[in-house]
Short mmCIF file of C-alpha atoms and ligand atoms in Angstrom, two decimals:
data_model
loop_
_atom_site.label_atom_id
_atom_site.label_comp_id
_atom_site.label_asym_id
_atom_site.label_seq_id
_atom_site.Cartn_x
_atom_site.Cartn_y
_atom_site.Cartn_z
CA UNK A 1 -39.18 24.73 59.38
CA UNK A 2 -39.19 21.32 58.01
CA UNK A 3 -38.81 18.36 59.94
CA UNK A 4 -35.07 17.70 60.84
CA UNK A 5 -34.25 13.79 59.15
CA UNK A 6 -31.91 11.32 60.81
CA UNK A 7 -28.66 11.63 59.62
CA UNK A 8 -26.93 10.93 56.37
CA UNK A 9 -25.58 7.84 55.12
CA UNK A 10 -22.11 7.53 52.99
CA UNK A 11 -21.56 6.28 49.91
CA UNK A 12 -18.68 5.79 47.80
CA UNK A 13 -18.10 8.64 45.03
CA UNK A 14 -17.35 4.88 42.46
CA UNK A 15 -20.72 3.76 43.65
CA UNK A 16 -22.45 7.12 43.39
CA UNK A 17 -20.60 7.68 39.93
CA UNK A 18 -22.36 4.44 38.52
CA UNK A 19 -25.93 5.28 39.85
CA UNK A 20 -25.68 9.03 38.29
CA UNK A 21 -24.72 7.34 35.13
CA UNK A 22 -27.25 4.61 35.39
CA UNK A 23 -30.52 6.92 35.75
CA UNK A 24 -29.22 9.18 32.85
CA UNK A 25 -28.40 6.05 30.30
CA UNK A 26 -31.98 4.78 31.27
CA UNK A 27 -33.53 8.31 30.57
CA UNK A 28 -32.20 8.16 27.20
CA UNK A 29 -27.97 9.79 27.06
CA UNK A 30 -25.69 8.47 25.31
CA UNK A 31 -22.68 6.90 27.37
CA UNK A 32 -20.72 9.83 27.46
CA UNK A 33 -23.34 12.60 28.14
CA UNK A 34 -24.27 10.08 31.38
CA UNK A 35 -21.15 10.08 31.88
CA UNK A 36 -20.22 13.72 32.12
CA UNK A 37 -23.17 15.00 34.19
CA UNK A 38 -22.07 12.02 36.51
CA UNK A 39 -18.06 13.10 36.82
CA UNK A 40 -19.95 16.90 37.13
CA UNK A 41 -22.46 16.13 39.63
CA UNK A 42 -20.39 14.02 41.83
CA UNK A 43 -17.17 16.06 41.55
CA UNK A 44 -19.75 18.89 43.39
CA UNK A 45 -20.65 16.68 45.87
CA UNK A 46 -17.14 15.76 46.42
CA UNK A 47 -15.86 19.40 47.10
CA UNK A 48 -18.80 19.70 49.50
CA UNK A 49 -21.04 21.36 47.12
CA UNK A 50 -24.00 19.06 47.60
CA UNK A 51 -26.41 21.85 46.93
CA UNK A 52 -24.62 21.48 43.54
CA UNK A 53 -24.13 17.63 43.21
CA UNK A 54 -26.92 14.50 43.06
CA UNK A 55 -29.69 16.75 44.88
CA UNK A 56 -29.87 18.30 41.25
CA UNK A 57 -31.62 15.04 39.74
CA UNK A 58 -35.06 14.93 40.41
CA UNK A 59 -35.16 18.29 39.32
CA UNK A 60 -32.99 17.48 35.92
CA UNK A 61 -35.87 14.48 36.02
CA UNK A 62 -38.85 17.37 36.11
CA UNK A 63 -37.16 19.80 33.58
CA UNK A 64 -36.97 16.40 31.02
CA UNK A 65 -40.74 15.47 31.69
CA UNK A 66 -41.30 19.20 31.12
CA UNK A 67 -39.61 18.65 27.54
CA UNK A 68 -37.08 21.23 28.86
CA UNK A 69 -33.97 19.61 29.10
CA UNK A 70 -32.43 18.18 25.83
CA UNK A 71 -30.85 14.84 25.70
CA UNK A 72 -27.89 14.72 23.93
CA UNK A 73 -27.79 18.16 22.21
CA UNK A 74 -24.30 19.57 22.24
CA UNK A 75 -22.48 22.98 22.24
CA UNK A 76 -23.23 24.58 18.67
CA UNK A 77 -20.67 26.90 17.55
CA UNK A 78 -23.08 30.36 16.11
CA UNK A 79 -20.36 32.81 15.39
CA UNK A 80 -16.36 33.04 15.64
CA UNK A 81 -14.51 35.93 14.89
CA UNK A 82 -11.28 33.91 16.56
CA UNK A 83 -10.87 35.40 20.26
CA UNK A 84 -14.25 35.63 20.66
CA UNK A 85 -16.99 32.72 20.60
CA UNK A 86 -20.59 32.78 20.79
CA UNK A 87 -21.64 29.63 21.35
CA UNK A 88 -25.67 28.13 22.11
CA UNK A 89 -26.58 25.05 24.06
CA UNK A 90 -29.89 23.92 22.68
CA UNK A 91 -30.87 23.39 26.00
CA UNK A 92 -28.76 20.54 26.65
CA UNK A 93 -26.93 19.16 29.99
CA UNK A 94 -24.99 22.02 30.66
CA UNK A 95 -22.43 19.61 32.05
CA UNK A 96 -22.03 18.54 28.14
CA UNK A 97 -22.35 22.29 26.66
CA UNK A 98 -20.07 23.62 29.21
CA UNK A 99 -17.52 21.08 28.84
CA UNK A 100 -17.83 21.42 25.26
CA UNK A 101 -17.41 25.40 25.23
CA UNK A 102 -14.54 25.53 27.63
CA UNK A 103 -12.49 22.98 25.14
CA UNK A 104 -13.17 24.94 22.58
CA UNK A 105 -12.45 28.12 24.08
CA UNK A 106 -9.28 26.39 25.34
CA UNK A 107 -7.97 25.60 21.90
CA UNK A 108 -8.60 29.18 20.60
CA UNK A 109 -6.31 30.71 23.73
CA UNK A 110 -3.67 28.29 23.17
CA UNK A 111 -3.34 30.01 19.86
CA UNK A 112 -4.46 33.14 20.38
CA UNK A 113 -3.66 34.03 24.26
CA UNK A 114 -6.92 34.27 24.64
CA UNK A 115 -10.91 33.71 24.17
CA UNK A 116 -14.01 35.03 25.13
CA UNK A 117 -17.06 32.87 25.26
CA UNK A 118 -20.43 33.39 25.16
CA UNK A 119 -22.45 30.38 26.12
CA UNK A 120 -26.20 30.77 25.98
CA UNK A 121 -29.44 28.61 26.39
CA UNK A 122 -27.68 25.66 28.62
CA UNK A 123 -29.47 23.48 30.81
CA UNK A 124 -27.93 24.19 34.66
CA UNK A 125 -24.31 24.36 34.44
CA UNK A 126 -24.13 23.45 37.68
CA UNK A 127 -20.99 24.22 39.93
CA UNK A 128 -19.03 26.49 37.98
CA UNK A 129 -15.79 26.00 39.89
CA UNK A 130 -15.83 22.77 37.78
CA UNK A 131 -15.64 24.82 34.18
CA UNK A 132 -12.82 26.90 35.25
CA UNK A 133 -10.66 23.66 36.73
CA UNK A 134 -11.10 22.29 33.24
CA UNK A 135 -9.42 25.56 31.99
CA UNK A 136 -6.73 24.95 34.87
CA UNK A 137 -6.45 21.68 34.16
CA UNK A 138 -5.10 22.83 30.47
CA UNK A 139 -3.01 25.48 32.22
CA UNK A 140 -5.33 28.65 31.97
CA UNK A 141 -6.57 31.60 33.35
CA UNK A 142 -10.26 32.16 33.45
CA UNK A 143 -13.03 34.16 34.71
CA UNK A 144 -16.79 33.23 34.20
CA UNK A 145 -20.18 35.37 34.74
CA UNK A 146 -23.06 33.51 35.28
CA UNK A 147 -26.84 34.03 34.67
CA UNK A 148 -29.45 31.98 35.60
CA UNK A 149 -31.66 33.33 32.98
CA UNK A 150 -35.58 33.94 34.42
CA UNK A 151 -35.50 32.31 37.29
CA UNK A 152 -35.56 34.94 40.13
CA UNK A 153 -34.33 33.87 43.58
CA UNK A 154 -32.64 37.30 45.01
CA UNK A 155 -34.03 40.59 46.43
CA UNK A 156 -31.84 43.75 44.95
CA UNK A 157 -30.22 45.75 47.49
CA UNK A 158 -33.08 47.61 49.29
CA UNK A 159 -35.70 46.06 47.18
CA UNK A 160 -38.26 43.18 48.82
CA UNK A 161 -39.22 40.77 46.31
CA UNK A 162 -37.35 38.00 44.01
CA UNK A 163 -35.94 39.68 40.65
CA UNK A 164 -32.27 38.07 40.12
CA UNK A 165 -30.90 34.80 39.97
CA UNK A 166 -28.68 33.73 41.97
CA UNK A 167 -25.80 34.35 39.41
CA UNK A 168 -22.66 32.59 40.41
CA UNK A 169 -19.41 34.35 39.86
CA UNK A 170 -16.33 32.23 39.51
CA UNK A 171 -12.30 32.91 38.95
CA UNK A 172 -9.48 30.62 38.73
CA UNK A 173 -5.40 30.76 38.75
CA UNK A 174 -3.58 27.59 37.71
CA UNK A 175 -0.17 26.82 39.67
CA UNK A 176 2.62 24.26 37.96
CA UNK A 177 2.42 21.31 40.22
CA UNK A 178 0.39 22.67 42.59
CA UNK A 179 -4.26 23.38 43.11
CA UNK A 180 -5.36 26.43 41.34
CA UNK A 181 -6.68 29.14 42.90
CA UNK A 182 -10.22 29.08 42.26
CA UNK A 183 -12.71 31.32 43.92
CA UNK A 184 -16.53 30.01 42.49
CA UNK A 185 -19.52 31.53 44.61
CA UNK A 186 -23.34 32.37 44.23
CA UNK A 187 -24.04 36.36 44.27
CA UNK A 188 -26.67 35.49 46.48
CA UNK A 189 -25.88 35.61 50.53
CA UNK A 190 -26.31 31.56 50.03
CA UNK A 191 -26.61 29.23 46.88
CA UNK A 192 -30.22 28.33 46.63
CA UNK A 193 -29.46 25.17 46.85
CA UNK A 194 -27.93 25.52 50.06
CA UNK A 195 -31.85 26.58 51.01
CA UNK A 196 -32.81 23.20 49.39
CA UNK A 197 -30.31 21.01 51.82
CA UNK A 198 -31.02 23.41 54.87
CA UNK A 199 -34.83 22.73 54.34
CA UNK A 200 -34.42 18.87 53.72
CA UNK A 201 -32.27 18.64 56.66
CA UNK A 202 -34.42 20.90 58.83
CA UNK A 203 -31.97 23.14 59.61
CA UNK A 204 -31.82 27.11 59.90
CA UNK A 205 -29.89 29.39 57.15
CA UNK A 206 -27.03 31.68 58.49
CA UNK A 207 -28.77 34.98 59.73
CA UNK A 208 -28.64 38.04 56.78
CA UNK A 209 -29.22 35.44 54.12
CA UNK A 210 -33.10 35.67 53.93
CA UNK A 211 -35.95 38.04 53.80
CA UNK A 212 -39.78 36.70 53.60
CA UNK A 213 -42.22 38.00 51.74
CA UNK A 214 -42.92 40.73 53.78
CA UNK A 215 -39.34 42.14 53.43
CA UNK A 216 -38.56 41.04 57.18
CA UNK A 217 -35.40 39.54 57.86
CA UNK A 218 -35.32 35.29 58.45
CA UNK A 219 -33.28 32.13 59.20
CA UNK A 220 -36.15 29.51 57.84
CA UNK A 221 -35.49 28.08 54.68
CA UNK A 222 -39.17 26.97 54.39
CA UNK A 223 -39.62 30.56 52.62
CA UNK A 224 -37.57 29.36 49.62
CA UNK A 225 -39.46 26.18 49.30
CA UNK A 226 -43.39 27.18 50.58
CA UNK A 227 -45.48 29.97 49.81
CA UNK A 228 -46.13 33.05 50.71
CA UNK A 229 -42.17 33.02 48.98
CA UNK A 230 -39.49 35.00 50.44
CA UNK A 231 -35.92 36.12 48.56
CA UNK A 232 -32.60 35.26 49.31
CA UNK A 233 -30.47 38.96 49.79
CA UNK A 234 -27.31 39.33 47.73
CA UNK A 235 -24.04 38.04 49.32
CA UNK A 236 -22.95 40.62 51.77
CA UNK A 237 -26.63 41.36 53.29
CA UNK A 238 -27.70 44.07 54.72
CA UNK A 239 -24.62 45.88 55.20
CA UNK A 240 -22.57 45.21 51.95
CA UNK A 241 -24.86 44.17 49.55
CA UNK A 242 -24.86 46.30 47.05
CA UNK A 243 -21.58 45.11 46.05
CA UNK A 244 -23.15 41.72 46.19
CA UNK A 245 -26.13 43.27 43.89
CA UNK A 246 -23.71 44.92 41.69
CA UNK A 247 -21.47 41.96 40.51
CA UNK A 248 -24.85 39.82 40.41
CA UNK A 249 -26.39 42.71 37.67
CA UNK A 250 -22.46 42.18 35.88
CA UNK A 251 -22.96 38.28 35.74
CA UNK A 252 -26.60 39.23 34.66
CA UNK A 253 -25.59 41.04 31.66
CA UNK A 254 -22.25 39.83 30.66
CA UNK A 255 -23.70 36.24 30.62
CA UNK A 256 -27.23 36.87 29.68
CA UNK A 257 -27.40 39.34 27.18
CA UNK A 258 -23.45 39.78 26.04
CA UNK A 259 -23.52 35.76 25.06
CA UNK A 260 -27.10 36.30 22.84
CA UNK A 261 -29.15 34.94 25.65
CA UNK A 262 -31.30 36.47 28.00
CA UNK A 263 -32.24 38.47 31.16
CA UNK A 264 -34.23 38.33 34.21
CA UNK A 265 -37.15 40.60 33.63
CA UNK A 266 -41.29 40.41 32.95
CA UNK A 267 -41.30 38.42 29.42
CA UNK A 268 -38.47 35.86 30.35
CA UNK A 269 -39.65 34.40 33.95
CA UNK A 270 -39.37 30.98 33.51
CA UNK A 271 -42.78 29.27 33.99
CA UNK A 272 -41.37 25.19 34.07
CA UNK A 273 -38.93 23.30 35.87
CA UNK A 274 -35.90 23.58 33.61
CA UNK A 275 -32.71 26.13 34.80
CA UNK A 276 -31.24 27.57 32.02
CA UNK A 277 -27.92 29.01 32.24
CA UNK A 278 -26.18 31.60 30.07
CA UNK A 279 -22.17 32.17 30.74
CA UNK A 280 -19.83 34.33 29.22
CA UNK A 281 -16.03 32.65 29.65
CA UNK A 282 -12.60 34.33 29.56
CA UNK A 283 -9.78 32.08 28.78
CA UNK A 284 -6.83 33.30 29.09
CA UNK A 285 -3.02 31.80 28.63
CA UNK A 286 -0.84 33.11 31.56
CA UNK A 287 2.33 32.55 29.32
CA UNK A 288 1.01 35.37 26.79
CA UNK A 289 1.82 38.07 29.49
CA UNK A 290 4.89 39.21 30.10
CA UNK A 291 5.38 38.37 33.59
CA UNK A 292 8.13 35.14 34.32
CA UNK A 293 7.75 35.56 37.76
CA UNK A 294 3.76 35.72 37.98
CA UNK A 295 3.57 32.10 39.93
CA UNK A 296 6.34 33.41 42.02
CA UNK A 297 4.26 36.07 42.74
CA UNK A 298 0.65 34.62 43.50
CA UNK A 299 2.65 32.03 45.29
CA UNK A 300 4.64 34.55 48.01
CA UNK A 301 1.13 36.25 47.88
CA UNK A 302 -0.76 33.27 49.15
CA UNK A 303 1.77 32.41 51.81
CA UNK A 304 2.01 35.54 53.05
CA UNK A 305 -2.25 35.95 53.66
CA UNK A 306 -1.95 32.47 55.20
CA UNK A 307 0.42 33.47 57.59
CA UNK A 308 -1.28 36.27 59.27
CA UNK A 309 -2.12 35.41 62.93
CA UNK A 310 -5.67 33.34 63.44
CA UNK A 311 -8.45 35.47 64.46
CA UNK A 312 -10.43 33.95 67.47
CA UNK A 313 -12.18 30.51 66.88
CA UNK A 314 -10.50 30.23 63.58
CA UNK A 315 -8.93 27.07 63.09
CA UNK A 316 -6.81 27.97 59.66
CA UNK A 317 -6.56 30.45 56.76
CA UNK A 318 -7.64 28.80 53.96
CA UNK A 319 -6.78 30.07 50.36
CA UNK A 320 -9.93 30.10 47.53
CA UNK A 321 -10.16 26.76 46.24
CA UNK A 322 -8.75 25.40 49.43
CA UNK A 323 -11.84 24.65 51.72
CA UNK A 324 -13.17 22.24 48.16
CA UNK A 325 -9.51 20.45 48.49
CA UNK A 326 -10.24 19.10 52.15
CA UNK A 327 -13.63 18.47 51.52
CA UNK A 328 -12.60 16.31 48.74
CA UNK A 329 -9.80 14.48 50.32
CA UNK A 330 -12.11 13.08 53.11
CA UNK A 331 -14.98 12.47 51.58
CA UNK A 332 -12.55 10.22 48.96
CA UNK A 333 -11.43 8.13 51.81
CA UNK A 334 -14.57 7.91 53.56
CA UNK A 335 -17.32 8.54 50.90
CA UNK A 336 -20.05 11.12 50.23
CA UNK A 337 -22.92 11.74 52.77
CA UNK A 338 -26.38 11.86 51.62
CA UNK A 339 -29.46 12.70 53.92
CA UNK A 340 -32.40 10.73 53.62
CA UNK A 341 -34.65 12.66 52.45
CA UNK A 342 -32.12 13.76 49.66
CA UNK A 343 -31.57 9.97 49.01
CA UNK A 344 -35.75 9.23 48.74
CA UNK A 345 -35.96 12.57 46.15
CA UNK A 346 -33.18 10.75 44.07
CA UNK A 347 -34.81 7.09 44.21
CA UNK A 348 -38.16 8.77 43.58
CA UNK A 349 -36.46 10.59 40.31
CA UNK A 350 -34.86 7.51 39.50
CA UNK A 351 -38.11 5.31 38.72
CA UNK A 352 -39.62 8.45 36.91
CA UNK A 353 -36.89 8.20 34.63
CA UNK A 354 -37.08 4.37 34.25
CA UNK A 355 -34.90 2.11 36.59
CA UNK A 356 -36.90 -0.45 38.20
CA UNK A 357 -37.72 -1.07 41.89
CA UNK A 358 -34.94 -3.63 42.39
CA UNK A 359 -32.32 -1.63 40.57
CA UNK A 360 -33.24 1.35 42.85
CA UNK A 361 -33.16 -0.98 45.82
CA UNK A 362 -29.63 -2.35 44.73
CA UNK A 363 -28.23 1.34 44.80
CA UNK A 364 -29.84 2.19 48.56
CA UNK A 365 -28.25 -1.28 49.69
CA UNK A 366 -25.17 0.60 48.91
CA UNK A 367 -25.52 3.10 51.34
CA UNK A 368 -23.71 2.86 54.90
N1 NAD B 401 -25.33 27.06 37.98
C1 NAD B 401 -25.99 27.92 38.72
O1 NAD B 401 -27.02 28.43 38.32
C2 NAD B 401 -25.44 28.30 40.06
C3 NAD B 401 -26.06 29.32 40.77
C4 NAD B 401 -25.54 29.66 42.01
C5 NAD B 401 -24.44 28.99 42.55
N2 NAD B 401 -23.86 27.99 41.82
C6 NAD B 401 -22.74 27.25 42.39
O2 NAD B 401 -22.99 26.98 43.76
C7 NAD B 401 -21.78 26.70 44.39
C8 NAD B 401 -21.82 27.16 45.80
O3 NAD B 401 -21.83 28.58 45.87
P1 NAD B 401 -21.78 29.30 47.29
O4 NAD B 401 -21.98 30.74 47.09
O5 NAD B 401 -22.66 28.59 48.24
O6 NAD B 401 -20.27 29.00 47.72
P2 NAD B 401 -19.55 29.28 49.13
O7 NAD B 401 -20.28 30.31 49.92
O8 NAD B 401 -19.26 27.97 49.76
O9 NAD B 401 -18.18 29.96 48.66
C9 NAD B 401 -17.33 29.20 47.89
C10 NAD B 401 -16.07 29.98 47.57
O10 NAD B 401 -15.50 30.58 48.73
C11 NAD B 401 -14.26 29.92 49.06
N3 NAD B 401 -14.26 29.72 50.51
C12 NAD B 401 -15.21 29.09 51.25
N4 NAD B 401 -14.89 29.13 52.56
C13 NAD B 401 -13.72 29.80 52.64
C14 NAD B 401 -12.87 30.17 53.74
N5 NAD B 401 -13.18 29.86 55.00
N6 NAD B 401 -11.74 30.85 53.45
C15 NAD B 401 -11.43 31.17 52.17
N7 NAD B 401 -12.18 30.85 51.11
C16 NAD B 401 -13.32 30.18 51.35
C17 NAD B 401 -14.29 28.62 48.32
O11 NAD B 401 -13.00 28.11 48.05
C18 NAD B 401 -15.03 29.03 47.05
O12 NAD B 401 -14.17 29.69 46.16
C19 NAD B 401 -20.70 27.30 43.51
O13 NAD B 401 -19.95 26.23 42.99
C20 NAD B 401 -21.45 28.01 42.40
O14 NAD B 401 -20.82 27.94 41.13
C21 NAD B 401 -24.35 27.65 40.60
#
């Protein structure tokens, strides 16, 4: 396993903000692409999705110098039959195409009741939960399947070697006055990027999440980052996951292939360092159904799940959506933690993309 670091250091999600925005504007964005992937990357770190947040830079950094990832391309509209969008991404910041597609898709359910979108050939879209809050935000439903087209992380169920990505799956329920309901996970028994943080921080991976490349079960991240490579298992392991491979091979083809992208197979492996994402959306406005009492509804419902007795060392039920809330309310007051060796990979990313020494410098004095 790798070397465990010292601990992390805080900074504030203002300060943070600035230096996301800072490297990207020196890379080449305009002001508001910087500023996007910097509300998208630190809103992940916020929730307590740093697998998801600023660890995604150097490798943003790698995917540019590969003449992967796009500066400011934006979401191009390909076809629109009404209800139903198909929509490419040039291989821009997916934290531009996304937010892009889900406006658009968000204007077509407001008149329609709903929209279906099919976004293909985005940069990383990062941590979904984000597109369908946006879609909350305006007061609608959504569901999102996710491919992460040719870049195999995940063992099928009773197979040994890497052949899906790890395909997040997200849903969300918007409340009047109240947090949505928004359940947003990889199909894989861990994000990858949860791998990344584990290795960086020299720490183990929860048991059933990992095989290595012999097929045997394993809690060291090191086979995610080091050859001989392992493969992550799909999320319910050894004894559920086919479910887990099932709705990973749903994501896989509703968002790679339904949206005019791709799949995961022998002529699309991705051979460079950019993560292309293909999505397909459904937006969907809550007031088209007829149901007047549906908040009523999902409200009693939540209540009533909360309220069942706590199992044995569990402190609280939380509801989906719920354990991001907390993470984000403390980590507002008392800033976001970043490990060194997190903080060194950013720095390092930082010069490649053009800030000097001293303006690098002037973001670690930050830290606290
Ligand atoms: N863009 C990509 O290619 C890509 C690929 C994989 C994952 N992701 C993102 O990675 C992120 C992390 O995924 P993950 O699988 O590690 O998430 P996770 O295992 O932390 O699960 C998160 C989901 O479970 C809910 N949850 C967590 N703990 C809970 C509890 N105790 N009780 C009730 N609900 C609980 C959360 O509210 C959330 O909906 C997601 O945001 C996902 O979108 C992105």
């Amino acid at each position: 396993m790798n070397a465990p670091t010292t601990s992390a250091a805080r900074i504030s999600a203002a300060e943070l903000h600035e230096y996301v925005r800072a490297i990207w504007e020196q890379a080449g964005s305009a002001p508001r692409e910087a500023q996007l992937v910097a509300d998208h990357l630190v809103a992940a770190n916020l929730t307590g999705h740093d697998s998801h947040g600023v660890g995604m830079i150097p490798r943003y950094v790698d995917s540019l110098r590969d003449r992967e990832l796009q500066l400011n391309a934006h979401a191009s509209v390909v076809k629109d039959i009404g209800a139903v969008l198909t929509i490419d991404g040039g291989k821009g910041f997916g934290q531009v195409a996304a937010h892009e597609a889900m406006e658009h898709g968000i204007e077509r359910a407001k008149k329609l009741g709903v929209c279906a979108v099919g976004l293909r050939n985005a940069h990383h879209l990062g941590r979904i939960g984000h597109w369908a809050e946006q879609c909350a935000k305006a007061g609608f439903v959504s569901f999102h399947f996710v491919n992460v087209a040719g870049d195999p992380l995940v063992a099928p169920f009773g197979g040994t070697d890497r052949r899906i990505g790890t395909n997040p799956f997200c849903a969300a329920y918007p409340r009047a006055g109240k947090a949505p309901v928004v359940l947003d996970f990889a199909t894989s028994a861990v994000a990858y990027g949860k791998t990344r943080v584990a290795y960086n921080q020299g720490k183990p991976v929860p048991a059933g999440a990992l095989i290595d490349h012999a097929g045997k079960p394993t809690v060291d991240p090191t086979v995610m980052m080091e050859a001989p490579f392992g493969a992550l298992m799909p999320v319910g392991g050894l004894a559920g996951g086919h479910k887990g491979f099932g709705l990973a091979a749903m994501c896989e083809i509703f968002g790679g292939a339904l949206s005019g992208g791709y799949t995961t197979h022998d002529d699309t492996l991705q051979q460079t360092n950019a993560i292309i994402n293909c999505m397909m959306s459904v937006i969907v406005d809550p007031a088209a159904f007829d149901a007047p009492n549906a908040e009523a509804q999902a409200d009693a419902f939540v209540d009533w799940v909360k309220a069942s007795p706590l199992a044995e060392g569990a402190q609280r039920i939380y509801a989906p959506g719920e354990p991001e809330r907390v993470t984000r309310a403390e980590r507002e007051a008392n800033g976001i933690p970043v490990d060194p060796q997190t903080w060194q990979q950013i720095r390092d990313a930082a010069l490649a993309a053009g800030l000097s020494q001293q303006q690098a410098d002037s973001w670690s004095a930050r830290l606290r």
